[in-house]
mmCIF file of C-alpha atoms in Angstrom:
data_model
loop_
_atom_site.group_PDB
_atom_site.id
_atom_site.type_symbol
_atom_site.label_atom_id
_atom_site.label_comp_id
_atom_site.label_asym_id
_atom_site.label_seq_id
_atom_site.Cartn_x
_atom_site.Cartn_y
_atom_site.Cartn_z
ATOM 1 C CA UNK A 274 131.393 19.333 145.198
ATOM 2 C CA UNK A 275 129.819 20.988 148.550
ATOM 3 C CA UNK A 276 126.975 22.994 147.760
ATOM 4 C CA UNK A 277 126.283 26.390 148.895
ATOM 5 C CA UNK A 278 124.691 25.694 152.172
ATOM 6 C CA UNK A 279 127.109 23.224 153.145
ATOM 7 C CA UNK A 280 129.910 24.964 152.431
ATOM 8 C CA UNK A 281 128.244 27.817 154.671
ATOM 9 C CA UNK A 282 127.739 25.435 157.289
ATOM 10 C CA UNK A 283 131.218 23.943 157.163
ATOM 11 C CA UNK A 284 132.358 27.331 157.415
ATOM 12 C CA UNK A 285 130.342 27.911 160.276
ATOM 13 C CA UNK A 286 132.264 24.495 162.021
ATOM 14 C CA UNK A 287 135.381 25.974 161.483
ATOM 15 C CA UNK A 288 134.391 29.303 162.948
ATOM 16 C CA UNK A 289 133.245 27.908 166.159
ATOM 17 C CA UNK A 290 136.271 25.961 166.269
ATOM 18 C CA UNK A 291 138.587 28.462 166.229
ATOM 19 C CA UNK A 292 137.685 30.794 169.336
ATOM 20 C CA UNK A 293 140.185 32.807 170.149
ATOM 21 C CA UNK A 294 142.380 32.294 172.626
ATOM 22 C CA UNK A 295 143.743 35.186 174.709
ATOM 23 C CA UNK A 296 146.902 35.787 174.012
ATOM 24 C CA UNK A 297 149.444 36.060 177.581
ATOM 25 C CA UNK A 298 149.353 39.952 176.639
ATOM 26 C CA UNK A 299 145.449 39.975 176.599
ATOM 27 C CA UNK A 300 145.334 37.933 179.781
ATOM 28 C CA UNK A 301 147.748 40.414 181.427
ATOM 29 C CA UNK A 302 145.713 43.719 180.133
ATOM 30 C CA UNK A 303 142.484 41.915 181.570
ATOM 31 C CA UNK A 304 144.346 41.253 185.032
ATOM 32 C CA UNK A 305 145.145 44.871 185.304
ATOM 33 C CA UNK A 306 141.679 46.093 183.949
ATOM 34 C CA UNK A 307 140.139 43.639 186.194
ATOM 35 C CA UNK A 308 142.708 45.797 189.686
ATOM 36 C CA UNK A 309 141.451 48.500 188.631
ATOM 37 C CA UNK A 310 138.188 47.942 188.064
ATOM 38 C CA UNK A 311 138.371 46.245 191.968
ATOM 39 C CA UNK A 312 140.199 49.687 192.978
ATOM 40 C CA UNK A 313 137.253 51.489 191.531
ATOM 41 C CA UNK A 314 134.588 49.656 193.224
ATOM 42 C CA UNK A 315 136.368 50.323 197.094
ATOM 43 C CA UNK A 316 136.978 53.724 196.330
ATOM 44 C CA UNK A 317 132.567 54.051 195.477
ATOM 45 C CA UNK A 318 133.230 55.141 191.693
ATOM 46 C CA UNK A 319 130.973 51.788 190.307
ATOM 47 C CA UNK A 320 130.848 53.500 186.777
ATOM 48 C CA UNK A 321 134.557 53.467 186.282
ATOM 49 C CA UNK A 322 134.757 49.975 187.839
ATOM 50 C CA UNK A 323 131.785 48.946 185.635
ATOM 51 C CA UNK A 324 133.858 50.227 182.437
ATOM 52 C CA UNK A 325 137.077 48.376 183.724
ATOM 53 C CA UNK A 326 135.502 45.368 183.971
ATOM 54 C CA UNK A 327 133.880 45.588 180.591
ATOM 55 C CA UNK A 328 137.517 46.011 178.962
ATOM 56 C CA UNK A 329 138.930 43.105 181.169
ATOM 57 C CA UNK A 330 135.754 40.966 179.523
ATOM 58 C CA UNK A 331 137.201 42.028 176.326
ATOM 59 C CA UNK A 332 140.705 41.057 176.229
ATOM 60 C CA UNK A 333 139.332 37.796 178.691
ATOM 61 C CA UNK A 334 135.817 36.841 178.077
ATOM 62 C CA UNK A 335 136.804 33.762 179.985
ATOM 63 C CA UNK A 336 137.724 35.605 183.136
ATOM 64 C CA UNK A 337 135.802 34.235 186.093
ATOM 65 C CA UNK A 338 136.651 36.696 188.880
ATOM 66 C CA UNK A 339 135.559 39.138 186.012
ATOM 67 C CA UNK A 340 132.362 38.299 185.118
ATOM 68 C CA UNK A 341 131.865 37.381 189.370
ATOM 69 C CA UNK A 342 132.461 41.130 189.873
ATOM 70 C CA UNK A 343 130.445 42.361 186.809
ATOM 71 C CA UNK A 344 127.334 40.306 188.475
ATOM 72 C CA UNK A 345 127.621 42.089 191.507
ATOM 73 C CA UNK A 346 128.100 45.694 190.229
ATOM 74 C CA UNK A 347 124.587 44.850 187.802
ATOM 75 C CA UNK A 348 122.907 43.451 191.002
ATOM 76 C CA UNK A 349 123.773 45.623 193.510
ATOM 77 C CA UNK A 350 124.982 49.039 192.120
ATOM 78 C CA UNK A 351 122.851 49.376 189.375
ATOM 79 C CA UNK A 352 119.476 46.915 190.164
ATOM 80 C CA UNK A 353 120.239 44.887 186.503
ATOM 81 C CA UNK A 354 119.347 41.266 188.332
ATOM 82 C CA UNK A 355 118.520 39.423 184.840
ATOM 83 C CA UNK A 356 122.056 41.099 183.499
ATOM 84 C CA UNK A 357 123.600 40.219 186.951
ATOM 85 C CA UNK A 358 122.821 36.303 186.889
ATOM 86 C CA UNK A 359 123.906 36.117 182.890
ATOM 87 C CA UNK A 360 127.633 36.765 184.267
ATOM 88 C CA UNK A 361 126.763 34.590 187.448
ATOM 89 C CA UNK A 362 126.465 32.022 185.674
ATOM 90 C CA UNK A 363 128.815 32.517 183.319
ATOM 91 C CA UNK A 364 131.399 32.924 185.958
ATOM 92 C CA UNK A 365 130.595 29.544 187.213
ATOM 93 C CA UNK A 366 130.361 27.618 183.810
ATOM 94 C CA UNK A 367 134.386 28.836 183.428
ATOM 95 C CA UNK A 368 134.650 28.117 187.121
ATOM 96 C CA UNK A 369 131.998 25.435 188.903
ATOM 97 C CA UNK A 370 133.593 25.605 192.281
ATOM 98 C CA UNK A 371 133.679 29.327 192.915
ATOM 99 C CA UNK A 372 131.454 28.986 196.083
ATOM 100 C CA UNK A 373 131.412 33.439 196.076
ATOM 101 C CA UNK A 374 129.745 32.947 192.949
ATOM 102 C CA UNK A 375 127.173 30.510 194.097
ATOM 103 C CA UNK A 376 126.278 32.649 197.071
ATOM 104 C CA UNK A 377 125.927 35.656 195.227
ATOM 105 C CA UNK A 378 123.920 34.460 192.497
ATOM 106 C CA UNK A 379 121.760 32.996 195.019
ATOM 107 C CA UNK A 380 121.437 36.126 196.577
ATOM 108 C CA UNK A 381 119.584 37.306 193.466
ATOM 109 C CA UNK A 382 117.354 34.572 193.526
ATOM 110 C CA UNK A 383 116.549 35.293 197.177
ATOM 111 C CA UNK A 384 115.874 38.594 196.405
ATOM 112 C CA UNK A 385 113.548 37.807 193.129
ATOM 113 C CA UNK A 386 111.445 35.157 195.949
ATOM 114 C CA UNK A 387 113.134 32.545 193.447
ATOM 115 C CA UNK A 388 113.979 30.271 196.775
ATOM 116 C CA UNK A 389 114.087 26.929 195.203
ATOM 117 C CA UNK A 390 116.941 27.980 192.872
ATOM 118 C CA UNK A 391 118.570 30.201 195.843
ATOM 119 C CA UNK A 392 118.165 27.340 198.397
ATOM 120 C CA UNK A 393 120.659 24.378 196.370
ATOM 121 C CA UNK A 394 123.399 27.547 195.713
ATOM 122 C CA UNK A 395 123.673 27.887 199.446
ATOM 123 C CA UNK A 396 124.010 24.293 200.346
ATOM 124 C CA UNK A 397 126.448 23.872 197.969
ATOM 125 C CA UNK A 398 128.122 26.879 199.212
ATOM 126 C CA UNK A 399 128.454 25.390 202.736
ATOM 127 C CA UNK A 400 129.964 22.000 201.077
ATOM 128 C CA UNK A 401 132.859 23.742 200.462
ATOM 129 C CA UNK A 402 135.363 23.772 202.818
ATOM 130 C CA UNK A 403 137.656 26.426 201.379
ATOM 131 C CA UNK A 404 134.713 29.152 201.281
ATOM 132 C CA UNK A 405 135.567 31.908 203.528
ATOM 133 C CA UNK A 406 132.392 33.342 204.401
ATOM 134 C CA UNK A 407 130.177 30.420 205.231
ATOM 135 C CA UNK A 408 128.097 32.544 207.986
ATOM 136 C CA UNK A 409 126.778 34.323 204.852
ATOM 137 C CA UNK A 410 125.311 31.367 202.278
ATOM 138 C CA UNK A 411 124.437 29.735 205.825
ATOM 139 C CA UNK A 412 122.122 33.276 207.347
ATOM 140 C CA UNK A 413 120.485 33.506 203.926
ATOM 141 C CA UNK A 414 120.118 29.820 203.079
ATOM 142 C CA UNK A 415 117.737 30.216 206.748
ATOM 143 C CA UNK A 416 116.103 33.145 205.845
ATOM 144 C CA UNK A 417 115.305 31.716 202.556
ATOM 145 C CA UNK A 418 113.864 28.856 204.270
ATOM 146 C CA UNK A 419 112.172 31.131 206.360
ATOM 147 C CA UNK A 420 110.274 32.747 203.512
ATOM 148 C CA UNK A 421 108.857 29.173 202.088
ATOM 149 C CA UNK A 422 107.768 28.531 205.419
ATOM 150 C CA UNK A 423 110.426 26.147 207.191
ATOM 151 C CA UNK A 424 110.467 28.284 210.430
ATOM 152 C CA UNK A 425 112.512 25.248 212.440
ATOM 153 C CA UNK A 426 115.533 25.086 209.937
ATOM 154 C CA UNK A 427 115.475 28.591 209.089
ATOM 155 C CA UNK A 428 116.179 29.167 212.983
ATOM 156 C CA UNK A 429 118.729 26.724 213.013
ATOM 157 C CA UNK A 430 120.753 28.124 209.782
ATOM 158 C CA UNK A 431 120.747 31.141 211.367
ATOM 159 C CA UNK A 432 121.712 30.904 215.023
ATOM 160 C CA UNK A 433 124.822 28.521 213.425
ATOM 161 C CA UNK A 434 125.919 31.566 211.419
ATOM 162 C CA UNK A 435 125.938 34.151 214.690
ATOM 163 C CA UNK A 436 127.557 31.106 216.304
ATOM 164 C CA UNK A 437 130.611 30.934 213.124
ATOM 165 C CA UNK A 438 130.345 35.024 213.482
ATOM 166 C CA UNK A 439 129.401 36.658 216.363
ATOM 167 C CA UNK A 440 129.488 40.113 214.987
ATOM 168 C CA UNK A 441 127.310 39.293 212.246
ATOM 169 C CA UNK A 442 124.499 42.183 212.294
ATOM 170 C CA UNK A 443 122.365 40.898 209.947
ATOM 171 C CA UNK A 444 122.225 37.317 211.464
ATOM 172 C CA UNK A 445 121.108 38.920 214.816
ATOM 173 C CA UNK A 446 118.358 41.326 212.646
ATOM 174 C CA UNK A 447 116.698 38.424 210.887
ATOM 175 C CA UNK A 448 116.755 36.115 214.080
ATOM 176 C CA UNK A 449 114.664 39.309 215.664
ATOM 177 C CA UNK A 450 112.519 39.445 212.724
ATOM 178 C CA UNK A 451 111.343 35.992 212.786
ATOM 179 C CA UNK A 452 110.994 35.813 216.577
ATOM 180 C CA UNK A 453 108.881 38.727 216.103
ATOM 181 C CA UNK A 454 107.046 37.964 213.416
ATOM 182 C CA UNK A 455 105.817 34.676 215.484
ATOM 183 C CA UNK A 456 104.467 36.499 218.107
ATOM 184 C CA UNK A 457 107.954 35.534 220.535
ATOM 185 C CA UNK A 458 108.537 39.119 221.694
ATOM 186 C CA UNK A 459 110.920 37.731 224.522
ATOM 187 C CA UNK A 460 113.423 35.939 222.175
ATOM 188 C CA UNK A 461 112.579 39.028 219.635
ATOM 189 C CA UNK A 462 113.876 41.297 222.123
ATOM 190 C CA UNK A 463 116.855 39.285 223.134
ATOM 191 C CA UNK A 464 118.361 38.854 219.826
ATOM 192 C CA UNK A 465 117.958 42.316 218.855
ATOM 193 C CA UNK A 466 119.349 42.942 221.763
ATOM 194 C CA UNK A 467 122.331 41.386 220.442
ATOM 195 C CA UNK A 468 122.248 43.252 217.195
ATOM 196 C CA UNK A 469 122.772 46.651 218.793
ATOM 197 C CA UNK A 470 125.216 44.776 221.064
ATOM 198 C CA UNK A 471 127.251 43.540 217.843
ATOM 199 C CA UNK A 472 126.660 46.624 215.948
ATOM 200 C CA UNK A 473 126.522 49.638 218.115
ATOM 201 C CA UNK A 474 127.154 52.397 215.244
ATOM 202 C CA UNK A 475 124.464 51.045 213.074
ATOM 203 C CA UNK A 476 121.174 53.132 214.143
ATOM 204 C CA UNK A 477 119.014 50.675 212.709
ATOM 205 C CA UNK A 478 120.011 48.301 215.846
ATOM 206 C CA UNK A 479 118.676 50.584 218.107
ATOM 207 C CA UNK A 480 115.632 51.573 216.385
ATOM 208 C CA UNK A 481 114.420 48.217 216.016
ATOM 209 C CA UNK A 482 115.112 47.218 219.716
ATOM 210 C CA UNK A 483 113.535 50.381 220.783
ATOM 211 C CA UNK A 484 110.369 49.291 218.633
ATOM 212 C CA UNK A 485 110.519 45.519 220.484
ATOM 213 C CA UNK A 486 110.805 47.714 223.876
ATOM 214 C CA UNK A 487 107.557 49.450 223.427
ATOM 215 C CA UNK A 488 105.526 46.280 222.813
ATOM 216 C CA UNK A 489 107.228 44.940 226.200
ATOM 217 C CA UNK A 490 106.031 48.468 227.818
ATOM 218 C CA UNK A 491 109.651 49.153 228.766
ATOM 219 C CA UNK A 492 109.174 52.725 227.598
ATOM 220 C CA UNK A 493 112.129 55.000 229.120
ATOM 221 C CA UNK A 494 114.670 52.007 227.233
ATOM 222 C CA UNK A 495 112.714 52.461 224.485
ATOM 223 C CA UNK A 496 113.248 55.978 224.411
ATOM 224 C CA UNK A 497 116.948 55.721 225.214
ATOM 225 C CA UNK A 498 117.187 53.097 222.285
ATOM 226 C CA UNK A 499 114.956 55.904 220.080
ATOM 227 C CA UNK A 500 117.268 58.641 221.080
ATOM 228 C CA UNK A 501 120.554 56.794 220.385
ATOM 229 C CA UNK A 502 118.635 56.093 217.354
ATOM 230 C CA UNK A 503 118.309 59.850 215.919
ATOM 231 C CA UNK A 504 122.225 60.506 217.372
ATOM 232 C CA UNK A 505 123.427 57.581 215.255
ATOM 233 C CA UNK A 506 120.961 57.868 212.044
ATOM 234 C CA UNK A 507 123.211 58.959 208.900
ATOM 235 C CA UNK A 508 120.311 59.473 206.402
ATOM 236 C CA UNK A 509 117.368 61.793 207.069
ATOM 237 C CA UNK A 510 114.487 59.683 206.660
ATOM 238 C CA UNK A 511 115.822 57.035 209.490
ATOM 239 C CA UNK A 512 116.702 60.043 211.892
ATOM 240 C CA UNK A 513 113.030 61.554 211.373
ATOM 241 C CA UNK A 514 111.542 57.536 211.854
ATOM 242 C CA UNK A 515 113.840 57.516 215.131
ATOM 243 C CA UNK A 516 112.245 61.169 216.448
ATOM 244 C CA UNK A 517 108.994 60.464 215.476
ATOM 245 C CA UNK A 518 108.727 57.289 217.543
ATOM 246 C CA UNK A 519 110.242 58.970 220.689
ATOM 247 C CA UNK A 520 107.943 61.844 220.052
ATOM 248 C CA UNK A 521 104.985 59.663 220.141
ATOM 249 C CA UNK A 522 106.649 57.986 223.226
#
C-alpha cells in the first residue's frame, strides 16, 4: 500500500500530466480576444487591449502571438520590463523561431544596458531569412555594440540597416549620435542631415541638425533648422527647446 506522501506525490504526476488542452472552441475565443485586443492597441486604447489579451491567455495560455503582444504592451505602454520578458520568453519557448520575439525581447535588454543578452537575440534575428524587419534587430544590434564599446561594428550594423531602409529615422539619428559623440562633426552633420531628409515631419530631425549646425558656425541654417523645429514640435517642451535655442542664436 502507497503511503500518504506517495500517494500525494503520485497525484501530483498525474496532475501535471494532464494539462489541459484547449479545446477548438477555446482556441477560437482566444483568436478573437487576441483581434481585438490587436484592434485595441492601433486604435491607442492599451488598457482594453491589455484586458483582451489577458482573456485570450486564458482560453490559450499557449498562444505565442499572445503572450508576443502582452510583452510589448508591459514594455512599452506600461514600463513593466521584468513582466514584459516573462511573456517574451514564454512566447518563444511555445515558438523558438519567432524572430519579432527575439528582437523585441532584446529590445528590453538593450534598454536595461543588459547588452550581452540583447546582442545574441539580434544575431539570431538577422539569421532568419523570413524576418521582415531586419533593418531593426540589425540598427539596434549596432547601437548595442556601440554602448560596450565596439565603435567599428556598431557603424557597420548601422549604415547596413539605412542601406536595407532608407527611410529609417532612427538609423540616421544614432549614426549622428555616434559621429558626434567621437568628435566627427562633419559625418555628424551629414547623417543628420539625412534624418531630417528621411523624416521631414519629425521636429526632432531638425532640432538636432540645427544643434550640429551651430558647432559648424553655420548659424542662419541653424536657425532655419531651429525654426522649422518650433513649426513642427507637437509637444510643448520640444517646441520651447526649439525657441530657446534660436533665441539664444
Amino acid at each position: 500500500m502507497l503511503s500518504r506522501a506517495s500517494s500525494l506525490w503520485f497525484l501530483a504526476l498525474l496532475l501535471v500530466g494532464c494539462k489541459h488542452v484547449p479545446t477548438d472552441k477555446e482556441r477560437e475565443g482566444a483568436e478573437i480576444h487576441y483581434e481585438l485586443a490587436l484592434q485595441a492597441q492601433h486604435a491607442g486604447n492599451v488598457q482594453a487591449a491589455y484586458m483582451e489579451l489577458q482573456k485570450s491567455l486564458e482560453l490559450n495560455p499557449d498562444y505565442p502571438e499572445a503572450h508576443h503582444v502582452m510583452a510589448i504592451l508591459l514594455h512599452l505602454s506600461f514600463n513593466r520590463p521584468e513582466e514584459a520578458i516573462v511573456h517574451y520568453q514564454k512566447a518563444l519557448q511555445l515558438r523558438p523561431t519567432f524572430s519579432e520575439a527575439k528582437t523585441n525581447l532584446a529590445n528590453v535588454y538593450l534598454s536595461q544596458a543588459r547588452y550581452d543578452e540583447a546582442i545574441p537575440l539580434y544575431e539570431q534575428a538577422l539569421n532568419d531569412m523570413l524576418y521582415p524587419t531586419p533593418f531593426i534587430a540589425q540598427s539596434n544590434l549596432g547601437w548595442a555594440l556601440y554602448k560596450k564599446g565596439d565603435k567599428e561594428r556598431a557603424l557597420q550594423n548601422i549604415k547596413a540597416a539605412v542601406t536595407i531602409n532608407p527611410g529609417f529615422c532612427l538609423g540616421y539619428r544614432n549614426l549622428g549620435t555616434i559621429y558626434e559623440e567621437s568628435g566627427e562633426l562633419s559625418e555628424a552633420c551629414r547623417y543628420l542631415g539625412r534624418y531630417r531628409e528621411a523624416c521631414p515631419e519629425v521636429a526632432d530631425a531638425h532640432l538636432r541638425e540645427g544643434a550640429c549646425l551651430v558647432k559648424q558656425g553655420k548659424l542662419e541654417e541653424a536657425k532655419q533648422s531651429f525654426t522649422t523645429c518650433e513649426a513642427k514640435a507637437t509637444s510643448q517642451n520640444l517646441k520651447d527647446d526649439c525657441h530657446r535655442l534660436l533665441e539664444a542664436l
